[in-house]
Coordinates of C-alpha atoms and ligand atoms in Angstrom, one line a residue:
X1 CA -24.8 -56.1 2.9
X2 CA -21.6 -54.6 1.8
X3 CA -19.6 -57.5 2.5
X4 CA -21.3 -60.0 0.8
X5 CA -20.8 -60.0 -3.0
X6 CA -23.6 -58.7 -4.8
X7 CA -26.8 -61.1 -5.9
X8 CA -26.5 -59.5 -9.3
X9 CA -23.1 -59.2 -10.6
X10 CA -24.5 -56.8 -12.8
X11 CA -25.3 -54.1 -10.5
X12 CA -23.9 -51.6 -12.2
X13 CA -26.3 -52.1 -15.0
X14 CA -29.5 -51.4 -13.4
X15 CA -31.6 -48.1 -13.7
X16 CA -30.8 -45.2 -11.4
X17 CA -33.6 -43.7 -9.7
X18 CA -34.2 -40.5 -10.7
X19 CA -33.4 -38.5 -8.0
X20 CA -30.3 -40.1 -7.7
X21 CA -29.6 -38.6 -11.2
X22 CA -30.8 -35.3 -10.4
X23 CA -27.8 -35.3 -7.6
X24 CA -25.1 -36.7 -9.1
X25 CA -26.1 -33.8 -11.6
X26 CA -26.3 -31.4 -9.0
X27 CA -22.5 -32.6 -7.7
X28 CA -21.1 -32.5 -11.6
X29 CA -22.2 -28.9 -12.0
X30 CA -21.1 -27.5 -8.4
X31 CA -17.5 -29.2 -9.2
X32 CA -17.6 -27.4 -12.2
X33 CA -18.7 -24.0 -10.7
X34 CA -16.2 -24.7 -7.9
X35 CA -13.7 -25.3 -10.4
X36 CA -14.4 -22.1 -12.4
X37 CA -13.7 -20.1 -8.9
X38 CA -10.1 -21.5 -9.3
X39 CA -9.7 -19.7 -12.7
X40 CA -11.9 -16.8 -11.3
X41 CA -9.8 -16.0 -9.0
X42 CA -7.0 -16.1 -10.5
X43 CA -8.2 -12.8 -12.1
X44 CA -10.5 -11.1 -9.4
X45 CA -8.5 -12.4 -6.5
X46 CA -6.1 -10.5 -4.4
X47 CA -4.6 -13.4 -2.8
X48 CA -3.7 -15.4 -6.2
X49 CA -1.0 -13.6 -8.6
X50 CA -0.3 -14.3 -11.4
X51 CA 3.4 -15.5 -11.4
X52 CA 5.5 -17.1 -13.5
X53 CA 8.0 -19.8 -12.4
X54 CA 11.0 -20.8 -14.4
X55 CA 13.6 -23.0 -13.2
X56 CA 16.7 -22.5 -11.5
X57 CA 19.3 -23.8 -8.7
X58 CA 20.2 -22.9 -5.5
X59 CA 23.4 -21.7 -6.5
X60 CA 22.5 -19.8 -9.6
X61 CA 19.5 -18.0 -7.6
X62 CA 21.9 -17.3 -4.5
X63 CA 24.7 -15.5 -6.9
X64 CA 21.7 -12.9 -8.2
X65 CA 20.5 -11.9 -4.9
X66 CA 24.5 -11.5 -4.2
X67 CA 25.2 -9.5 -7.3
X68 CA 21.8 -7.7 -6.5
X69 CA 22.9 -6.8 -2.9
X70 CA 26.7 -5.9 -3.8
X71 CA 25.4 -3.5 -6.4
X72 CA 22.4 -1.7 -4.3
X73 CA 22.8 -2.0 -0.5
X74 CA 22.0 1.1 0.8
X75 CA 22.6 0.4 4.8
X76 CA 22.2 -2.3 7.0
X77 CA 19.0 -3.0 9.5
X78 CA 18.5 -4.7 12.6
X79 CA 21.0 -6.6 15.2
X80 CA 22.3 -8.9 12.7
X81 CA 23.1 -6.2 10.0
X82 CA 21.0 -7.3 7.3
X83 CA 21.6 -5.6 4.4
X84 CA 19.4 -3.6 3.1
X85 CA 19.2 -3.0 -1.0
X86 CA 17.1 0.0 -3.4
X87 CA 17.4 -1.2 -6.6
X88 CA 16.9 0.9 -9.5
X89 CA 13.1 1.1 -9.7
X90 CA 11.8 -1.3 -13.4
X91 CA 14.3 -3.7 -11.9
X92 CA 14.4 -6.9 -11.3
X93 CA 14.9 -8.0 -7.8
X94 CA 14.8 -10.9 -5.7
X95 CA 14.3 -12.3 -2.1
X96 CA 16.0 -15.7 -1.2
X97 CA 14.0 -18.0 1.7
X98 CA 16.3 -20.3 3.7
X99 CA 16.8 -21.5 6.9
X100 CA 15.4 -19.0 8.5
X101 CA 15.6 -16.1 7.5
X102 CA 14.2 -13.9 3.9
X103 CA 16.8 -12.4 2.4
X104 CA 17.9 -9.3 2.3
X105 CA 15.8 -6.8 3.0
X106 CA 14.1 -4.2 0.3
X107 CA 13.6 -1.3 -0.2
X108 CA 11.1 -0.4 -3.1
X109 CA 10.3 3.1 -4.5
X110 CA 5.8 3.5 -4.5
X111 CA 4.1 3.2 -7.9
X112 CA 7.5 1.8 -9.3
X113 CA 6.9 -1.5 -11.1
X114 CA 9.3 -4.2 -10.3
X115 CA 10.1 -7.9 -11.0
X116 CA 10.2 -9.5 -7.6
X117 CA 11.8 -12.7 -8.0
X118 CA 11.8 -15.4 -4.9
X119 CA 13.2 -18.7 -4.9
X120 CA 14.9 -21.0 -1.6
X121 CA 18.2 -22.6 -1.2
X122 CA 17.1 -25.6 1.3
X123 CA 13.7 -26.4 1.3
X124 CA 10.0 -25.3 0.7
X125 CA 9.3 -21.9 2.1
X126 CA 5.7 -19.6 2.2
X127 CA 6.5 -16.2 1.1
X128 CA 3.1 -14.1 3.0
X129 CA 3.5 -10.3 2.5
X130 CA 1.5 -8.9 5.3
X131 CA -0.2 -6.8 6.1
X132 CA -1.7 -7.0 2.0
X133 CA -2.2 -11.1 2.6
X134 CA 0.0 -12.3 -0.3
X135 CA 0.8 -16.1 -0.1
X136 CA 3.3 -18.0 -2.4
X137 CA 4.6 -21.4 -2.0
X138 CA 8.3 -20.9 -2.8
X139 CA 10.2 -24.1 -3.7
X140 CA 14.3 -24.7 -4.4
X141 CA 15.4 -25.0 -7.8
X142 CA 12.3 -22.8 -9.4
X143 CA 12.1 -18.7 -9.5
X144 CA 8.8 -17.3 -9.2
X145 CA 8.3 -13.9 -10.9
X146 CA 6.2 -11.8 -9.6
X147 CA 5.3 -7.8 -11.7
X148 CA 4.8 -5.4 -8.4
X149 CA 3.8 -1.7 -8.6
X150 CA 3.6 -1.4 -4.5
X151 CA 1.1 1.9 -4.5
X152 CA 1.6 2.3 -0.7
X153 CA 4.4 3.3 1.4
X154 CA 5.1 1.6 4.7
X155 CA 6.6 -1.2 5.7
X156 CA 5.8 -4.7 5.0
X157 CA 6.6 -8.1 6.5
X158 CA 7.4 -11.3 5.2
X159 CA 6.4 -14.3 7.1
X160 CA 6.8 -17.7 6.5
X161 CA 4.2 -19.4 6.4
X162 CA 5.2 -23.1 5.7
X163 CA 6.5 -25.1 8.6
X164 CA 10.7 -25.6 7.9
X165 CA 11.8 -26.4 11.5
X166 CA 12.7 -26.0 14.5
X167 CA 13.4 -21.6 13.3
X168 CA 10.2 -21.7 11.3
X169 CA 8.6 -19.4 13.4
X170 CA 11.9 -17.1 13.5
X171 CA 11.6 -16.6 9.3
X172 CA 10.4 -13.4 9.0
X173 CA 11.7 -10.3 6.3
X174 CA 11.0 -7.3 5.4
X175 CA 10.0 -5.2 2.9
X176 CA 10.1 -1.2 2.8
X177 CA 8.3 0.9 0.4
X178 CA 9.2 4.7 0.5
X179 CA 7.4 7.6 -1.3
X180 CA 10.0 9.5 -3.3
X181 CA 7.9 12.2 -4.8
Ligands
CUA201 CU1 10.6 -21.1 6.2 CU2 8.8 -21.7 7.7

């Protein structure tokens, strides 16, 4: 019985069956295989980039995306006027998550590689580019690189994809890819 101390205070001396052997073996070597699919992906994977992260603020990330959208904005989009920037292609640009809304909107030139940095000025964010399936968890006070060549024009949403409040569901972006050849 579990609640009664063990007879033998030694229990965890005596012999394992065998079988129980063989599946503790089986469950070492399937955490290791599952744990090889983490790395795996990282290479094969669509859905896992490789990023890099560096830190930041808040206010230091916001004053790029300014500087970024003062210097590029080509128009405005939408109801509330949401600027709308085409930065040089080999650029580095970025996208700022807050409450609710991505920020601004971008417009990307096809097989162009860019920098895209994202970072947030509240709280945690998910960055999902749809309809390619592209999740990143995007945290305040760290920018996330990510190297993009976007090979097809359209035009792509962001979604958030973390739950951030009562707007959560309102957080969308966007981003626009347009073939200049
Ligand atoms: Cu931001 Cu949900």
């Amino acid at each position: 019985m579990a609640i009664s101390p063990p007879e033998n205070k030694l229990w965890w001396k005596e012999p394992m069956s065998g079988i129980e052997i063989t599946w503790v073996g089986i469950a070492f070597l399937w955490g290791l295989v599952m744990f090889g699919t983490m790395v795996g992906w990282h290479f094969v994977g669509k859905q896992n980039l490789s990023n890099e992260t560096y830190r930041t603020t808040p206010d230091a990330f916001a004053d790029k995306v300014e500087a970024m959208v003062e210097r590029f904005q080509v128009r405005e989009e939408g109801d509330t006027g949401v600027p709308v920037v085409h930065p040089t292609p080999g650029s580095d640009v970025y996208m700022l998550g807050r409450l609710w809304e991505w920020w601004p909107v971008l417009e990307l030139e096809k097989d162009q590689t860019y920098r895209l940095h994202l970072s947030s000025t509240d709280w945690q964010h998910g960055f999902s580019l749809q309809p390619q399936n592209i999740n990143i968890q995007v945290h305040p006070g760290y920018d996330f690189v990510l190297t993009i060549t976007p090979d097809k024009a359209g035009e792509y949403a962001v979604v958030c994809n973390e739950f951030c409040g009562i707007g959560h569901h309102t957080m969308v972006g966007k981003i626009h890819v347009v073939d200049k050849k």
